[in-house]
PDB file of C-alpha atoms in Angstrom:
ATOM      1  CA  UNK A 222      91.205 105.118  90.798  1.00 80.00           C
ATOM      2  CA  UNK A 223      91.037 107.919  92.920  1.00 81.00           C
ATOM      3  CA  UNK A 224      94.183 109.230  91.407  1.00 84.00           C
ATOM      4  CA  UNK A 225      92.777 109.068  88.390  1.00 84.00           C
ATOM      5  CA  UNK A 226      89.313 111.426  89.592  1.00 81.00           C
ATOM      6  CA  UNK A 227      91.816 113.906  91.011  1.00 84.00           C
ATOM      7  CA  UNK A 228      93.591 114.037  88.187  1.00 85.00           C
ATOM      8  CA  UNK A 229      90.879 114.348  85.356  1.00 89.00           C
ATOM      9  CA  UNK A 230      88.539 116.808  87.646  1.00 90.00           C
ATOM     10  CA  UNK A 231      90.138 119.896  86.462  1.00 90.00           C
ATOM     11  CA  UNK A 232      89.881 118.829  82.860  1.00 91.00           C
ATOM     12  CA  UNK A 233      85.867 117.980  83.405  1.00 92.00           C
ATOM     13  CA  UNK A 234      85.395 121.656  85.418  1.00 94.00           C
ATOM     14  CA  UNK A 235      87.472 123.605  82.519  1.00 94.00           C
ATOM     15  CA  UNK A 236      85.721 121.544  79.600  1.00 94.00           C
ATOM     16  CA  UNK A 237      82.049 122.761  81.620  1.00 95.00           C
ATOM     17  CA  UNK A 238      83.093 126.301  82.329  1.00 96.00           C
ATOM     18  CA  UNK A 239      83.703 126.506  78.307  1.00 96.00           C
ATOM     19  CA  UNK A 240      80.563 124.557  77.676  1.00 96.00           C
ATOM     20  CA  UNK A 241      78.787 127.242  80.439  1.00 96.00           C
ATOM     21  CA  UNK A 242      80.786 130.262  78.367  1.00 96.00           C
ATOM     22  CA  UNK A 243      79.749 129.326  75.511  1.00 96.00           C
ATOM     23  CA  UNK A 244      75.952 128.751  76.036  1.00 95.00           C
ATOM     24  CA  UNK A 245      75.995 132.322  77.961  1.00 96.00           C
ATOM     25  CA  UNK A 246      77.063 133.626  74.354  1.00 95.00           C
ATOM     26  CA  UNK A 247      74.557 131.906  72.152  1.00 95.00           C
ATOM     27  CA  UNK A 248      71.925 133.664  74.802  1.00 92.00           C
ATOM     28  CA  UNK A 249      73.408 137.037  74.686  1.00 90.00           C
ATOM     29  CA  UNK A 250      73.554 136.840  70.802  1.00 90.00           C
ATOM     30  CA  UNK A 251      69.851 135.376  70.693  1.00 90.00           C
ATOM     31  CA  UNK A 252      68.536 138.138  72.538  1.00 86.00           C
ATOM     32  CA  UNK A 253      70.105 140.923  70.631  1.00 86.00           C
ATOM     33  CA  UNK A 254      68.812 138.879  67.586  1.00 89.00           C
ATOM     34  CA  UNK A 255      65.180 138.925  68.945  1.00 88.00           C
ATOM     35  CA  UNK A 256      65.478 142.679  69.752  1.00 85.00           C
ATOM     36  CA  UNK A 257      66.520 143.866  66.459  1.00 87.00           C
ATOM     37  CA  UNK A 258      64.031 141.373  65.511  1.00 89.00           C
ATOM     38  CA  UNK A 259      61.454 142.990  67.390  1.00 87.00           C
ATOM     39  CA  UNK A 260      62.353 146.446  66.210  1.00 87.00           C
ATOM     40  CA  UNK A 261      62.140 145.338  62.475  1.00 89.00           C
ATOM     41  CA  UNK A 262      58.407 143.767  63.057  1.00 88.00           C
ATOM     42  CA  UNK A 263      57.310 147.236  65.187  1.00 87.00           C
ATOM     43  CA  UNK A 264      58.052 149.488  63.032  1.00 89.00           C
ATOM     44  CA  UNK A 265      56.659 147.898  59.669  1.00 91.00           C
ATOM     45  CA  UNK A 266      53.739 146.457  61.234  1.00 89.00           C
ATOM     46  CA  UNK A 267      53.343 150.562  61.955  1.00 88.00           C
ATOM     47  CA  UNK A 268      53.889 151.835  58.891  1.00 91.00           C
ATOM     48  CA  UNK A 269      51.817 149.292  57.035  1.00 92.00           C
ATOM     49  CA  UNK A 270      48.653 150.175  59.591  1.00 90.00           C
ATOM     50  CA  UNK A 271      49.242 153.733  59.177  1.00 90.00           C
ATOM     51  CA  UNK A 272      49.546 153.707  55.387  1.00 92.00           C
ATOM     52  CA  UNK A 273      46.577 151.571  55.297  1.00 90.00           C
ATOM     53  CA  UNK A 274      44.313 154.147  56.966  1.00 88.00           C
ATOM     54  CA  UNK A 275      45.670 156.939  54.527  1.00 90.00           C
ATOM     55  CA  UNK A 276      44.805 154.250  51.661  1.00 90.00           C
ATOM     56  CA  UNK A 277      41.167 154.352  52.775  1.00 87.00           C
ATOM     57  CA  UNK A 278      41.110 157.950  53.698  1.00 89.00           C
ATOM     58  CA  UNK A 279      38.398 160.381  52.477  1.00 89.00           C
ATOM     59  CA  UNK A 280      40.520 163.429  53.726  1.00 90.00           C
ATOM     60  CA  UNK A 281      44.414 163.279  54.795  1.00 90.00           C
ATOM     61  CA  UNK A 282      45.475 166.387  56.113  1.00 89.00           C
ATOM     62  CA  UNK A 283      49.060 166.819  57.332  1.00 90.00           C
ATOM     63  CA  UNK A 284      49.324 168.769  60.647  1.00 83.00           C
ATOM     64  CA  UNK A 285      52.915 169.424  60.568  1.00 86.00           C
ATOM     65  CA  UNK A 286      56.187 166.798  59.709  1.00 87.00           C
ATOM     66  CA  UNK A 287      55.477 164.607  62.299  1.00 89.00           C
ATOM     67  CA  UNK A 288      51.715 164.385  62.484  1.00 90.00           C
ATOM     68  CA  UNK A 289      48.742 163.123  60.380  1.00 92.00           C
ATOM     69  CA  UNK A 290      45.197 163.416  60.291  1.00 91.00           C
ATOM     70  CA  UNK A 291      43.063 160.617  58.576  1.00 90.00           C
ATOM     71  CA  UNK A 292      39.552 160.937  58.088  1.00 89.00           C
ATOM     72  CA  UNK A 293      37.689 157.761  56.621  1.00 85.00           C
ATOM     73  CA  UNK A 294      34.327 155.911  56.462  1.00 81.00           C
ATOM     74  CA  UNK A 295      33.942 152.689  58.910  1.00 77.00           C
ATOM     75  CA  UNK A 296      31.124 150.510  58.825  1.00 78.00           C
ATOM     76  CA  UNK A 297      29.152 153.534  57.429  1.00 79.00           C
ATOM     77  CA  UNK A 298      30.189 156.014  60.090  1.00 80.00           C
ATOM     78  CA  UNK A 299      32.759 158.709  59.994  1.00 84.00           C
ATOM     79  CA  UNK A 300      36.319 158.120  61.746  1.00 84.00           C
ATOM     80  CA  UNK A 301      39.086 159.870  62.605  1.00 86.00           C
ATOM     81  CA  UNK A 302      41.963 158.956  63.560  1.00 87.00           C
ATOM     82  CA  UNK A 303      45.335 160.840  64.123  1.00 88.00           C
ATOM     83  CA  UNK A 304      49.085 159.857  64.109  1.00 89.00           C
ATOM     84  CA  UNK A 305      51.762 161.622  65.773  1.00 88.00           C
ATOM     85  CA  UNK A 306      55.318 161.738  66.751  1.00 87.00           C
ATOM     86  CA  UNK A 307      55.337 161.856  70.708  1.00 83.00           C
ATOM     87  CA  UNK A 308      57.873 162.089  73.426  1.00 83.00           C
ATOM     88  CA  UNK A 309      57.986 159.441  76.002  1.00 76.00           C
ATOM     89  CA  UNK A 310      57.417 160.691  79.438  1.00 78.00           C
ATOM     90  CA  UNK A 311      59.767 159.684  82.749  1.00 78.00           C
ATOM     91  CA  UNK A 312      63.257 158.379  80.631  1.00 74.00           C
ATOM     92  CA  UNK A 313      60.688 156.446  78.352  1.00 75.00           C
ATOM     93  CA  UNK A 314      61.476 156.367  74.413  1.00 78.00           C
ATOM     94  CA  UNK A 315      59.345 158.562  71.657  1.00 81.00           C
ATOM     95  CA  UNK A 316      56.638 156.977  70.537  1.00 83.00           C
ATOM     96  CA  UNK A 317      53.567 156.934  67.709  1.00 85.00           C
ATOM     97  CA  UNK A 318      50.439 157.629  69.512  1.00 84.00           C
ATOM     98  CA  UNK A 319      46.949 156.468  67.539  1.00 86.00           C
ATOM     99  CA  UNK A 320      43.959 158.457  68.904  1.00 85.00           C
ATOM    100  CA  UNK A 321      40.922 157.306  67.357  1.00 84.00           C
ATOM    101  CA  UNK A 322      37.719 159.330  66.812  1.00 82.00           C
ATOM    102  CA  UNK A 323      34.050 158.704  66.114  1.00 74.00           C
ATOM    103  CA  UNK A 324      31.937 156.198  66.540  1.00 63.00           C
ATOM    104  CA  UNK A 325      32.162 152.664  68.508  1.00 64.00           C
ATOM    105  CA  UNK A 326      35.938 152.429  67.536  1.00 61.00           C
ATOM    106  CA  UNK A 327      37.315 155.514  69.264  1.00 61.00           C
ATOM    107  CA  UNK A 328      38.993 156.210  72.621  1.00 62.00           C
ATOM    108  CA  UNK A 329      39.603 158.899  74.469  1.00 59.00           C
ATOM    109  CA  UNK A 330      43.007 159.173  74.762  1.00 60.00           C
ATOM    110  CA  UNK A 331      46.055 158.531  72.228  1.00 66.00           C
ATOM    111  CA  UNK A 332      47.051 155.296  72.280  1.00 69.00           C
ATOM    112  CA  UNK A 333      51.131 154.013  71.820  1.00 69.00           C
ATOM    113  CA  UNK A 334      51.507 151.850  68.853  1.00 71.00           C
ATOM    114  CA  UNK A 335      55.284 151.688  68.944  1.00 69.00           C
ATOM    115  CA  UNK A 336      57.793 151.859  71.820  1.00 63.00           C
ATOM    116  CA  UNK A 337      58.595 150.571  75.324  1.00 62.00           C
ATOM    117  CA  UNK A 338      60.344 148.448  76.721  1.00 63.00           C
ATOM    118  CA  UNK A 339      60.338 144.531  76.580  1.00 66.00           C
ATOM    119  CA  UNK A 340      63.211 141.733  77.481  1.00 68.00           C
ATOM    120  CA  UNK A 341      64.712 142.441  73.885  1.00 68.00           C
ATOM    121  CA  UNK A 342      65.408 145.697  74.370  1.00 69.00           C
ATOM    122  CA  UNK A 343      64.339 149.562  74.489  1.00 77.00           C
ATOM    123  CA  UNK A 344      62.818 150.463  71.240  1.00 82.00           C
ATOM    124  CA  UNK A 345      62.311 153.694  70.544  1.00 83.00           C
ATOM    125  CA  UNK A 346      60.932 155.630  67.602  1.00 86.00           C
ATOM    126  CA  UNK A 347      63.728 158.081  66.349  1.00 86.00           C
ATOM    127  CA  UNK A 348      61.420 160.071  63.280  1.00 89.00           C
ATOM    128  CA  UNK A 349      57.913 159.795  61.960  1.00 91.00           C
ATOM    129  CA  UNK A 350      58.017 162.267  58.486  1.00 92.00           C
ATOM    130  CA  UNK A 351      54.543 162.504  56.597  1.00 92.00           C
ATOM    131  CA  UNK A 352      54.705 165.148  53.402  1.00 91.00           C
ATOM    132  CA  UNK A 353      52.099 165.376  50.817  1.00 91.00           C
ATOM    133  CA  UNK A 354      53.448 166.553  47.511  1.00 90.00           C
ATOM    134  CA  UNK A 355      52.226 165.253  43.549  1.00 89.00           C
ATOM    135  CA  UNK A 356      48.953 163.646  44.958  1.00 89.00           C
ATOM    136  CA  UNK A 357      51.458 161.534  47.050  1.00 92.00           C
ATOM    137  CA  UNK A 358      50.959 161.085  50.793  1.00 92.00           C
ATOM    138  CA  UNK A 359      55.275 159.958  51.252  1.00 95.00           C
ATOM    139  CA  UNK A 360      55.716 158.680  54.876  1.00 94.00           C
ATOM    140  CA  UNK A 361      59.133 157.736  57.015  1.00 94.00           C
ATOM    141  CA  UNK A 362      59.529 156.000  59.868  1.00 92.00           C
ATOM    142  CA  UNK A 363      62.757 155.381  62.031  1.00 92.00           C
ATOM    143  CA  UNK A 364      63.420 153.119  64.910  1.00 89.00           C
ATOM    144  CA  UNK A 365      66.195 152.253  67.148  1.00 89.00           C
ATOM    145  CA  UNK A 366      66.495 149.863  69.120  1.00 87.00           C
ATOM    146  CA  UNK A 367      68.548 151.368  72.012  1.00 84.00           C
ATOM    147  CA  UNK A 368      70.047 148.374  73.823  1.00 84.00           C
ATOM    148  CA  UNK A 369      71.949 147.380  70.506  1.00 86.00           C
ATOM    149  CA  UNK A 370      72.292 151.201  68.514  1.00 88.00           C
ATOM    150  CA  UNK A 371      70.687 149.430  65.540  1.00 90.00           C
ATOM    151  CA  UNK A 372      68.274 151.914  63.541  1.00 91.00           C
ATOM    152  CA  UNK A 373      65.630 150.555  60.691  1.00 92.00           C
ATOM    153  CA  UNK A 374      64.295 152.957  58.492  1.00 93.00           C
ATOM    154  CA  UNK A 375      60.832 152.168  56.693  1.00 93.00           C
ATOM    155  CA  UNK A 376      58.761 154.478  54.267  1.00 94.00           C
ATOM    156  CA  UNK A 377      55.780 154.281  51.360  1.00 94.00           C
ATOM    157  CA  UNK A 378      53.760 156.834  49.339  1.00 94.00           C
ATOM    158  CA  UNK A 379      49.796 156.533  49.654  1.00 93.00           C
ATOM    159  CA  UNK A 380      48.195 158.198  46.746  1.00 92.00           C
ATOM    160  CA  UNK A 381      45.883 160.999  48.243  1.00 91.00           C
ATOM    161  CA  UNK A 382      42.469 160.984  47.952  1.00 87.00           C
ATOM    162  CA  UNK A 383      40.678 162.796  45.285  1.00 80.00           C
ATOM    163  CA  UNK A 384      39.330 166.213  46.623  1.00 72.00           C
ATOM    164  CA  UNK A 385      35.496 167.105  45.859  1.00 60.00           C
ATOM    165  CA  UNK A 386      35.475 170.239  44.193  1.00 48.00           C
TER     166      UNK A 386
END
C-alpha cells in the first residue's frame, strides 16, 4: 500500500498544481472583468449626473472644452455648480472635479467624481469635451482604465435652456 501512495503522490500534487493554476486564472480574469466593469459604471454614472444638471439648468455656460458651468434652481435657491477636466496630483490619474455653489448643498472645494484607484484597477479620465452649438449642450467623456489599456467613451446632447431676452 505504501507503494501504491508513493506512486500516485505525484499524480495528486500535479492534478492540484493545475487545479491551483487554474483557479489563479479565473481570479486574474475576474478582476480585470470587475475593473473594466468599474470603469464602464464610473464614467456613465458621470455623464448621466452631469447631463442631468445641464437638463435642469437655468444658465449653461461653457468655460472652455473641458469645463462647464451650470446654474440651476434647488429647493427654491440658486446653485451652481461647475465641472471640469482636472489633473491628478502626485502620479494620480485626471479626474472630473464637482464644486458646488450656493446654498446648504455647496462645498468649498471641488470635489472628484471620477478617478482613483481601487483593487480593480487605476481609472483615469482621458477627455471631458462640452460644446454648445444648435441649442445643443453635446458632451464626451473618456475613461481608461489603466491596469488593462481599455478606454470607454460616453456622450449625450442636453438641449440648452431658453435665454430671457
Amino acid at each position: 500500500m505504501l507503494l501504491e501512495v508513493l506512486a500516485s503522490l505525484p499524480v495528486y500534487l500535479a492534478l492540484l498544481i493545475s487545479f491551483f493554476a487554474a483557479w489563479m486564472f479565473f481570479l486574474k480574469s475576474y478582476v480585470l472583468l470587475m475593473g473594466d466593469w468599474e470603469l464602464q459604471q464610473e464614467m456613465r454614472l458621470t455623464l448621466e449626473r452631469i447631463a442631468q444638471d445641464a437638463a435642469s439648468a437655468t444658465y449653461i455656460e461653457v468655460k472652455e472644452p473641458r469645463a462647464i458651468y451650470v446654474e440651476r434652481y434647488v429647493k427654491g435657491e440658486k446653485c451652481s455648480v461647475d465641472y471640469a477636466l482636472r489633473e491628478g496630483k502626485q502620479d494620480m490619474p485626471p479626474y472630473i472635479s464637482k464644486k458646488v455653489s450656493g446654498g446648504p448643498y455647496g462645498y468649498s472645494v471641488p470635489q472628484p467624481m471620477t478617478g482613483g484607484r481601487n483593487i480593480f484597477g487605476n481609472l483615469a479620465v482621458v477627455d471631458f469635451f462640452c460644446e454648445e452649438k444648435d441649442g445643443l449642450l453635446f458632451l464626451r467623456l473618456t475613461g481608461e482604465n489603466r491596469r488593462t489599456k481599455k478606454r470607454i467613451n460616453f456622450s449625450t446632447a442636453v438641449p440648452l435652456p431658453k435665454k430671457n431676452e
